PDB file of C-alpha atoms in Angstrom:
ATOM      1  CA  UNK A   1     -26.071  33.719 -55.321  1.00 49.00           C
ATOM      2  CA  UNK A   2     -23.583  31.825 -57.672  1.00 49.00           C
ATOM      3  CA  UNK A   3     -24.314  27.398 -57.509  1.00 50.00           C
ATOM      4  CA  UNK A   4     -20.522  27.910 -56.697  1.00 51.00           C
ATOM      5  CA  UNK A   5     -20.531  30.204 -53.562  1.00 47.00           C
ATOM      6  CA  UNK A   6     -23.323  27.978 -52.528  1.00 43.00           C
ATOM      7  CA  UNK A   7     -21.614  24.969 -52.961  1.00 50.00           C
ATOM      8  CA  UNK A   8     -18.891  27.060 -50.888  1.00 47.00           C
ATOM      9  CA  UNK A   9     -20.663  27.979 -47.927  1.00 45.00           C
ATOM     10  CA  UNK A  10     -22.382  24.161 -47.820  1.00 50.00           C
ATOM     11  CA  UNK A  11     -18.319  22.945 -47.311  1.00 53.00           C
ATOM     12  CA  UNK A  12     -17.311  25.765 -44.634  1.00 45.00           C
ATOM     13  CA  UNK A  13     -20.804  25.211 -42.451  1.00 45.00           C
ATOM     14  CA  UNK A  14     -19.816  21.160 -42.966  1.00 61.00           C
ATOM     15  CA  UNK A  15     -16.397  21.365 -41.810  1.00 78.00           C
ATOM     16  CA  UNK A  16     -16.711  24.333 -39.453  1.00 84.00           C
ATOM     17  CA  UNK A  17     -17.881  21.778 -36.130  1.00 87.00           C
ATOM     18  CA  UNK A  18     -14.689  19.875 -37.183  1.00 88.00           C
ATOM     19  CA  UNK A  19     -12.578  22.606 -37.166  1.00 91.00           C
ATOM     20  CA  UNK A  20     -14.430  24.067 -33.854  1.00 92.00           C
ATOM     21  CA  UNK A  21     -14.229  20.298 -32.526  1.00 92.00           C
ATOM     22  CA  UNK A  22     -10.444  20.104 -32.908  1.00 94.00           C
ATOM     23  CA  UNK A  23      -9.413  23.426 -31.445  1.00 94.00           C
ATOM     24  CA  UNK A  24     -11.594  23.176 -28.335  1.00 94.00           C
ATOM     25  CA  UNK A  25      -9.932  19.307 -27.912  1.00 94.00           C
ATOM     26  CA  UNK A  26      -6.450  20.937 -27.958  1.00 96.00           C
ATOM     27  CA  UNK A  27      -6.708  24.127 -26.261  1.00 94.00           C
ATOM     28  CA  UNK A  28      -8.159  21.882 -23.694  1.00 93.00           C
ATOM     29  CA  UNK A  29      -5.059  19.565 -23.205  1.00 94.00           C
ATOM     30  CA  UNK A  30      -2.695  22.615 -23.339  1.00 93.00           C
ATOM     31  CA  UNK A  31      -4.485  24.723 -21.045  1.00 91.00           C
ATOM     32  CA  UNK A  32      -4.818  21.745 -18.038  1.00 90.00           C
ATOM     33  CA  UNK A  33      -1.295  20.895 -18.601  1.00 91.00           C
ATOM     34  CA  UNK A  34      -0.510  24.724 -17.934  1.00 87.00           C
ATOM     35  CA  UNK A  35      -2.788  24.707 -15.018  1.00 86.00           C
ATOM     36  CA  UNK A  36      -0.914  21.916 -13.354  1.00 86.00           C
ATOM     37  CA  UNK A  37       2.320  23.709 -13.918  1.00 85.00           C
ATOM     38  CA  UNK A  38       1.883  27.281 -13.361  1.00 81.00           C
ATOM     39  CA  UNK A  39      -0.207  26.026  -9.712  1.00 83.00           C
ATOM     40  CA  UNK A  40       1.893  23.775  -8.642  1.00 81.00           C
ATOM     41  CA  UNK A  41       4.827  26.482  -8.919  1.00 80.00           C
ATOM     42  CA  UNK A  42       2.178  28.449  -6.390  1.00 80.00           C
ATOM     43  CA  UNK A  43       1.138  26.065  -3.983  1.00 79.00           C
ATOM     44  CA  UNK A  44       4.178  23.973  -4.116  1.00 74.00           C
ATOM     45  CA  UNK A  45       2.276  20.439  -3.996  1.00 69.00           C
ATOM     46  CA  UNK A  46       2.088  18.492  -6.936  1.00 72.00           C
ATOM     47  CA  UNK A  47      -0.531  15.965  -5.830  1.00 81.00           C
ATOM     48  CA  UNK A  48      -2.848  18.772  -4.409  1.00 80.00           C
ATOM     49  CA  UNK A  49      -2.684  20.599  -7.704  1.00 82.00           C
ATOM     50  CA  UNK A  50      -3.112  17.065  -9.593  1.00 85.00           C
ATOM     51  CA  UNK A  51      -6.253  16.862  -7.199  1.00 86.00           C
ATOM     52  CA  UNK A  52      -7.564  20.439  -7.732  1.00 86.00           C
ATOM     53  CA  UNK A  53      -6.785  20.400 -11.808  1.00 87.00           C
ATOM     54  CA  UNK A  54      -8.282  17.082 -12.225  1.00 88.00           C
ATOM     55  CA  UNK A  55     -11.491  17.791 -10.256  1.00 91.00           C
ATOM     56  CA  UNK A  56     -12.199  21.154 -11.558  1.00 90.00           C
ATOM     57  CA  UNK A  57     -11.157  20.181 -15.009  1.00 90.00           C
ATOM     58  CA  UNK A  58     -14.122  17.258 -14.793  1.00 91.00           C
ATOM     59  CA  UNK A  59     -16.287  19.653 -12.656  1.00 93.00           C
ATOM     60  CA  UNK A  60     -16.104  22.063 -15.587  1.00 92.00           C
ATOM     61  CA  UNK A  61     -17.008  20.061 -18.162  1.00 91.00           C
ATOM     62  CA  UNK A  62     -20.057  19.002 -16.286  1.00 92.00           C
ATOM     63  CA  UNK A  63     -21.080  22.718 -15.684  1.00 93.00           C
ATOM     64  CA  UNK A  64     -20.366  23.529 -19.093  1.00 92.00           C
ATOM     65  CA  UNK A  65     -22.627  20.733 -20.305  1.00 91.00           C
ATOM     66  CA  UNK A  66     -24.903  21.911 -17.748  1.00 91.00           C
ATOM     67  CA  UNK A  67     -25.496  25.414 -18.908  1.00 91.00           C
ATOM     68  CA  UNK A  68     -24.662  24.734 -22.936  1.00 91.00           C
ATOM     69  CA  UNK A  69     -28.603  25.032 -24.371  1.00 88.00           C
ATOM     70  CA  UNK A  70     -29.457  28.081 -21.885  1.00 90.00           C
ATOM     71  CA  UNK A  71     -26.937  30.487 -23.743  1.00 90.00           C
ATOM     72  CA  UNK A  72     -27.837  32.669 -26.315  1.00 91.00           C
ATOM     73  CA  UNK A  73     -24.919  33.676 -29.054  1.00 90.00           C
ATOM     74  CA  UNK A  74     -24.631  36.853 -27.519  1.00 92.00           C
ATOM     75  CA  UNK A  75     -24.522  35.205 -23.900  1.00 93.00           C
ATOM     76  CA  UNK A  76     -21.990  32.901 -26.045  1.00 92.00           C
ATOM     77  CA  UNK A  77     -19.736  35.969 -27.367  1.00 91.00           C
ATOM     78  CA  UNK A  78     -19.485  37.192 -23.778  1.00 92.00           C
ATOM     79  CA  UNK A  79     -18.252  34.310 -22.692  1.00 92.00           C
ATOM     80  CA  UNK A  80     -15.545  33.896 -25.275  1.00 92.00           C
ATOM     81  CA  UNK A  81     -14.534  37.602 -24.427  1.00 90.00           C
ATOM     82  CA  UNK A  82     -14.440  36.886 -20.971  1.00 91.00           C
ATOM     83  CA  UNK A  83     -12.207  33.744 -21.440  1.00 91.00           C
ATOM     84  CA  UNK A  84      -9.860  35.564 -24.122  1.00 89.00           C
ATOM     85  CA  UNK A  85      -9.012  38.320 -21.295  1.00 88.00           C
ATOM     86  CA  UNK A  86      -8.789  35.405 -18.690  1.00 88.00           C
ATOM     87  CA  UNK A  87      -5.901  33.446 -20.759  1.00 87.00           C
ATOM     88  CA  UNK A  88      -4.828  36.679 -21.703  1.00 85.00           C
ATOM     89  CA  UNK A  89      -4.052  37.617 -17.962  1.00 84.00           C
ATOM     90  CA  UNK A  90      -2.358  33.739 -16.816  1.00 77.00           C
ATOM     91  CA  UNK A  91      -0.349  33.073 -15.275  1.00 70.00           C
ATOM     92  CA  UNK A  92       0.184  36.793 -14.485  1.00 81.00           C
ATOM     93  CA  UNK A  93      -3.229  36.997 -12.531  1.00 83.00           C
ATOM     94  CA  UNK A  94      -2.931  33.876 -10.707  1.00 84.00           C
ATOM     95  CA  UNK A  95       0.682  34.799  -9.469  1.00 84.00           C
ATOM     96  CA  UNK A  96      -1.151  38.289  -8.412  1.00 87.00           C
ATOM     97  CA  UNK A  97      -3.752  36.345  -6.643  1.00 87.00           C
ATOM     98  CA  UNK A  98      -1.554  34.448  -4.535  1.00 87.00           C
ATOM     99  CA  UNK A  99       0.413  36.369  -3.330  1.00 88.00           C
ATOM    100  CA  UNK A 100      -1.996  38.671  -2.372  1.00 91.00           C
ATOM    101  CA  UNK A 101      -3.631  35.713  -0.555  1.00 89.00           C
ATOM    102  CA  UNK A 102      -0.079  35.266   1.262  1.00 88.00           C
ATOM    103  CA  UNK A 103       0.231  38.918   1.936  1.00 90.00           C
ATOM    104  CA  UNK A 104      -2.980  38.758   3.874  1.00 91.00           C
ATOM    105  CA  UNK A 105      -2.615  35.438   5.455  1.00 89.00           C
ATOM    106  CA  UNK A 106      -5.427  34.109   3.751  1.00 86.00           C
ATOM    107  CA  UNK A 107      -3.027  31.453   2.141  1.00 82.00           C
ATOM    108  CA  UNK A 108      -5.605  29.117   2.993  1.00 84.00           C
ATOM    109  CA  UNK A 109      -7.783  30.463   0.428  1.00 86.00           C
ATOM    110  CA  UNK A 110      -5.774  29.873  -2.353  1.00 85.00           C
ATOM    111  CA  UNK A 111      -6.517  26.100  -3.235  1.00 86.00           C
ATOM    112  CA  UNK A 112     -10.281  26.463  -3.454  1.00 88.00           C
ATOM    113  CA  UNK A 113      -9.900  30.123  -5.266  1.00 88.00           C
ATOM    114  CA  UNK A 114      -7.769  27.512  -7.879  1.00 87.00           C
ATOM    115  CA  UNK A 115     -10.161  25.570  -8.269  1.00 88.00           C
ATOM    116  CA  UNK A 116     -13.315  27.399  -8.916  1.00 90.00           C
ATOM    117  CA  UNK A 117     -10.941  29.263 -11.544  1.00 88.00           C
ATOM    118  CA  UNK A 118     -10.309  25.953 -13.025  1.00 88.00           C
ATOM    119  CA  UNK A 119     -13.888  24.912 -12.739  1.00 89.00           C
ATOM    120  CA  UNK A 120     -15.687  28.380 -14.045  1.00 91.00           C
ATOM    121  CA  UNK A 121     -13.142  30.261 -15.555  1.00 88.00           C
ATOM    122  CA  UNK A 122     -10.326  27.667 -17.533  1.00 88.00           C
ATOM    123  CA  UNK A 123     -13.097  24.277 -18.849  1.00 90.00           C
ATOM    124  CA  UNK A 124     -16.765  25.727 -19.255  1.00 91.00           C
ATOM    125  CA  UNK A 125     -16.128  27.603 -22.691  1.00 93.00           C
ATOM    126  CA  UNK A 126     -14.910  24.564 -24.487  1.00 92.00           C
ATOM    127  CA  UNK A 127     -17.581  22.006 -22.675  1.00 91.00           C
ATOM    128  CA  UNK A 128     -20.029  24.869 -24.017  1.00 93.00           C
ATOM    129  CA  UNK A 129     -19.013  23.819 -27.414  1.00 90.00           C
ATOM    130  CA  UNK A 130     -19.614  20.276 -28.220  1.00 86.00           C
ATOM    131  CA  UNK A 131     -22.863  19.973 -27.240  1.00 87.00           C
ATOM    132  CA  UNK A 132     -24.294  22.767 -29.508  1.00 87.00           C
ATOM    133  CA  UNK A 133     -21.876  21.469 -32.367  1.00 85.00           C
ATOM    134  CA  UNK A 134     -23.877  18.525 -31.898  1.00 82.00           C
ATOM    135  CA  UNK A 135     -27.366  19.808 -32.261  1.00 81.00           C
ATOM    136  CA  UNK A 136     -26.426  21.852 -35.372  1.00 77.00           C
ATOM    137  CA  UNK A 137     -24.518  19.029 -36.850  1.00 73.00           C
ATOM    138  CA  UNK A 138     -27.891  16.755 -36.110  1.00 68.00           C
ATOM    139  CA  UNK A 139     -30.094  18.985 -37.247  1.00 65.00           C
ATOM    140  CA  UNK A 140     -28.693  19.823 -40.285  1.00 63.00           C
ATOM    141  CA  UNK A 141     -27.580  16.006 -41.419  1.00 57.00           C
ATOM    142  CA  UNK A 142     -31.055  14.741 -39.562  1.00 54.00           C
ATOM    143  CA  UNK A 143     -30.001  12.748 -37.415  1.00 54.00           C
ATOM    144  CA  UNK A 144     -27.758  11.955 -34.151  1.00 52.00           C
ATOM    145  CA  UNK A 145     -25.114  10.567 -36.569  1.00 57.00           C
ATOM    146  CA  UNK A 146     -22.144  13.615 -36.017  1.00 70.00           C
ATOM    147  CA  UNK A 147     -22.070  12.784 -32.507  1.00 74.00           C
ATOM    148  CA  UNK A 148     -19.450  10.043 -32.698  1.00 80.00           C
ATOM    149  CA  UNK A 149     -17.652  11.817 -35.373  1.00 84.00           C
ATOM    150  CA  UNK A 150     -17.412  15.446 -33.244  1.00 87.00           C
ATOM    151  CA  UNK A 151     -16.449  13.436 -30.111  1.00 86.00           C
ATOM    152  CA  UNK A 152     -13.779  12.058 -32.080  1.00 90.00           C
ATOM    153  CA  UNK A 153     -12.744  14.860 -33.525  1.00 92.00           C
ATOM    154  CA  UNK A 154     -12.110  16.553 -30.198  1.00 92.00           C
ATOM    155  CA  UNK A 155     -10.444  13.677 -28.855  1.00 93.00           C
ATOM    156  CA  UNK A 156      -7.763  13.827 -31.976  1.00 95.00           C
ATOM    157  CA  UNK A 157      -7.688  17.347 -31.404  1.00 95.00           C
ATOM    158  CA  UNK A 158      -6.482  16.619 -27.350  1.00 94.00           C
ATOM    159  CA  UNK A 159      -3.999  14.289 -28.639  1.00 96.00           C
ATOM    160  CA  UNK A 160      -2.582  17.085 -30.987  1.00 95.00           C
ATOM    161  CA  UNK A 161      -2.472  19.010 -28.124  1.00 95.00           C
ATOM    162  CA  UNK A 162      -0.529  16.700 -26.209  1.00 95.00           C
ATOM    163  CA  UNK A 163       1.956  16.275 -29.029  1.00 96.00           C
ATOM    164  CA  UNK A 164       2.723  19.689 -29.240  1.00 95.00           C
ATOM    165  CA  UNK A 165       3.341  19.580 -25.390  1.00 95.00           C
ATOM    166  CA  UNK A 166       5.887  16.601 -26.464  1.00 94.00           C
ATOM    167  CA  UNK A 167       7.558  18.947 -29.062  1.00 95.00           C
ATOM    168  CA  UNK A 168       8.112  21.915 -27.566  1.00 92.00           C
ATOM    169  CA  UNK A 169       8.254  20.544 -24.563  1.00 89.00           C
ATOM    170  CA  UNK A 170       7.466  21.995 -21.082  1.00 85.00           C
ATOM    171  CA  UNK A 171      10.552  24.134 -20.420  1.00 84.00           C
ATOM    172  CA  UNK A 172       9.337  26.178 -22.668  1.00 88.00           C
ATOM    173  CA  UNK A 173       5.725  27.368 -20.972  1.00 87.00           C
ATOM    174  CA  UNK A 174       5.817  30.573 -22.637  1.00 87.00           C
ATOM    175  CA  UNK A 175       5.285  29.185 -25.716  1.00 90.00           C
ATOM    176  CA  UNK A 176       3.133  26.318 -25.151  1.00 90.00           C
ATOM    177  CA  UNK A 177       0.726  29.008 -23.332  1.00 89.00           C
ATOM    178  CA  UNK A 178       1.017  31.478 -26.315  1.00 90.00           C
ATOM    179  CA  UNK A 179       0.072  28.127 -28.772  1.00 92.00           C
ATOM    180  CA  UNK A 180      -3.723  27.809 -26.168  1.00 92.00           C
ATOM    181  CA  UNK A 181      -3.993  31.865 -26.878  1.00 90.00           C
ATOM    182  CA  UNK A 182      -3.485  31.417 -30.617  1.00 91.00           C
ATOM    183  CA  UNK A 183      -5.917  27.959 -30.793  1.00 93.00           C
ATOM    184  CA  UNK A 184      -8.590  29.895 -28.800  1.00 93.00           C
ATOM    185  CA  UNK A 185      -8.675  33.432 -30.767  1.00 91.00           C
ATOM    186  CA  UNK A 186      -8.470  31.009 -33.903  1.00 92.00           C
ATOM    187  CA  UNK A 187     -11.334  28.785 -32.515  1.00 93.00           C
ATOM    188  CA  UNK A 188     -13.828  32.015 -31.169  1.00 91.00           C
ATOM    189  CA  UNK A 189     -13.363  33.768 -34.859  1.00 90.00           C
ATOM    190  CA  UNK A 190     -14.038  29.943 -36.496  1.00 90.00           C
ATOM    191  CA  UNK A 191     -16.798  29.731 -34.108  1.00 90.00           C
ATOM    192  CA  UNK A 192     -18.786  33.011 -34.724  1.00 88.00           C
ATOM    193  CA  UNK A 193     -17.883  32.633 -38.369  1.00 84.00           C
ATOM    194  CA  UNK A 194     -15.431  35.790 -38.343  1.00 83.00           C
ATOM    195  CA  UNK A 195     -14.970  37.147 -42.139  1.00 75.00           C
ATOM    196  CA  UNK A 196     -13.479  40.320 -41.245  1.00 77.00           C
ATOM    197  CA  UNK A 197      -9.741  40.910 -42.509  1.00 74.00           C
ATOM    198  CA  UNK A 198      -9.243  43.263 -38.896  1.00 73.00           C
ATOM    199  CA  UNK A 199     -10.694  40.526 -36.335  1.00 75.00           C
ATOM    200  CA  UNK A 200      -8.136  37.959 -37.637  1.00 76.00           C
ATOM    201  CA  UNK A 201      -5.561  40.441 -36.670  1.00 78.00           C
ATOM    202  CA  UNK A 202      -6.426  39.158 -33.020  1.00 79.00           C
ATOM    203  CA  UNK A 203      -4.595  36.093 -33.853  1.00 80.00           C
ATOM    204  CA  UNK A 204      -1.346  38.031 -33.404  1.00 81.00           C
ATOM    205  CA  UNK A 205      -2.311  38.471 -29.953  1.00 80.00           C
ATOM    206  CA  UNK A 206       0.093  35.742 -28.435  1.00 83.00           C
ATOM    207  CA  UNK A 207       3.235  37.509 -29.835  1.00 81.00           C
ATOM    208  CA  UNK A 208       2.888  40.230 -27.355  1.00 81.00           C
ATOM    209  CA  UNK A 209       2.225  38.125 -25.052  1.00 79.00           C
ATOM    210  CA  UNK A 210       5.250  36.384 -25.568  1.00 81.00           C
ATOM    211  CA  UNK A 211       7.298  39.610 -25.063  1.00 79.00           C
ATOM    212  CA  UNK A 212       5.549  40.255 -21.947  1.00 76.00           C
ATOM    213  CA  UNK A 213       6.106  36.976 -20.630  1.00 72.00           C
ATOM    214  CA  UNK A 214       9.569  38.309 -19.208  1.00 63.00           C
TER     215      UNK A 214
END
């Protein structure tokens, strides 16, 4: 190998836990903004869905934590898959899921269903993240040094997140849900190190989605 494709791949496997870092800290703002939204519209109670958001946002970062070092990358890849077709399906499948709940008088059931999908299905994948950026960053710089700065990172990445929130502000869901779709395929093919021309066509999964959204 070339000292210059080596000097190439050292910059990409530096900056990739940045990169990863920064998507995973916006996705995450724009994704429990959604959730407050898109339930509230269902269970038509702002402070229970401020409750139920909040605690299964916090609940899922805890599991994700929780569960980071036990995953292999394949367990990993799963997961992202499984999250992709989750996003993919909101708020479409949580609209179903009510009012089947309603339709069966089981209306009841609908504020804990919310939040174990907050808890399991909407936080773990990005909670997942940081920790093992973390141990590669440390092991690779030898020592515990790219904690503060991947922390960080994520944090600048929420408040991008909340900025673009600002900007195109929430009348326009659609699009601020079709922005999360486009920062997660992004952050999955960033985080698996996805070189192949066809995989990055995924990122023109949100435009459909858009079209759909009627």
């Amino acid at each position: 190998m070339a000292p210059g494709s080596v000097s190439a791949s050292r910059r990409w496997w530096r900056s990739r836990p940045v990169a990863v870092a920064a998507l995973a800290g916006a996705a995450l703002t724009l994704v429990q903004y959604a959730a407050m939204r898109e339930f509230a519209a269902l269970l038509g109670s702002s402070e229970l869905v401020t409750l139920l958001v909040v605690t299964g946002f916090f609940l899922g970062l805890s599991f994700g934590y929780l569960v980071s070092d036990r995953l292999s990358r394949r367990a990993l890849m799963g997961l992202a898959a499984a999250v992709i077709g989750l996003h993919v399906s909101l708020p479409f499948s949580a609209r179903m899921l009510a009012g089947w709940c309603w339709q069966v008088n089981l209306g009841g059931a609908i504020p804990p269903l919310f939040l174990a999908i907050v808890m399991f299905g909407l936080t773990p994948f990005y909670a997942v993240l940081l920790p093992r950026l973390i141990a590669e960053s440390a092991a690779s710089a030898g020592s515990a040094g790219p904690l503060v700065r991947i922390y960080a990172v994520e944090i600048a990445g929420g408040l991008l997140g909340l900025v673009a929130i600002v900007v195109i502000t929430p009348a326009r869901m659609q699009f601020l849900l079709a922005l999360h779709l486009l920062l997660l395929v992004v952050l999955v093919l960033v985080l698996f190190e996805v070189r192949r021309r066809e995989a990055w066509l995924l990122a023109a999964l949100p435009a459909p989605y858009l079209v759909l959204w009627a």
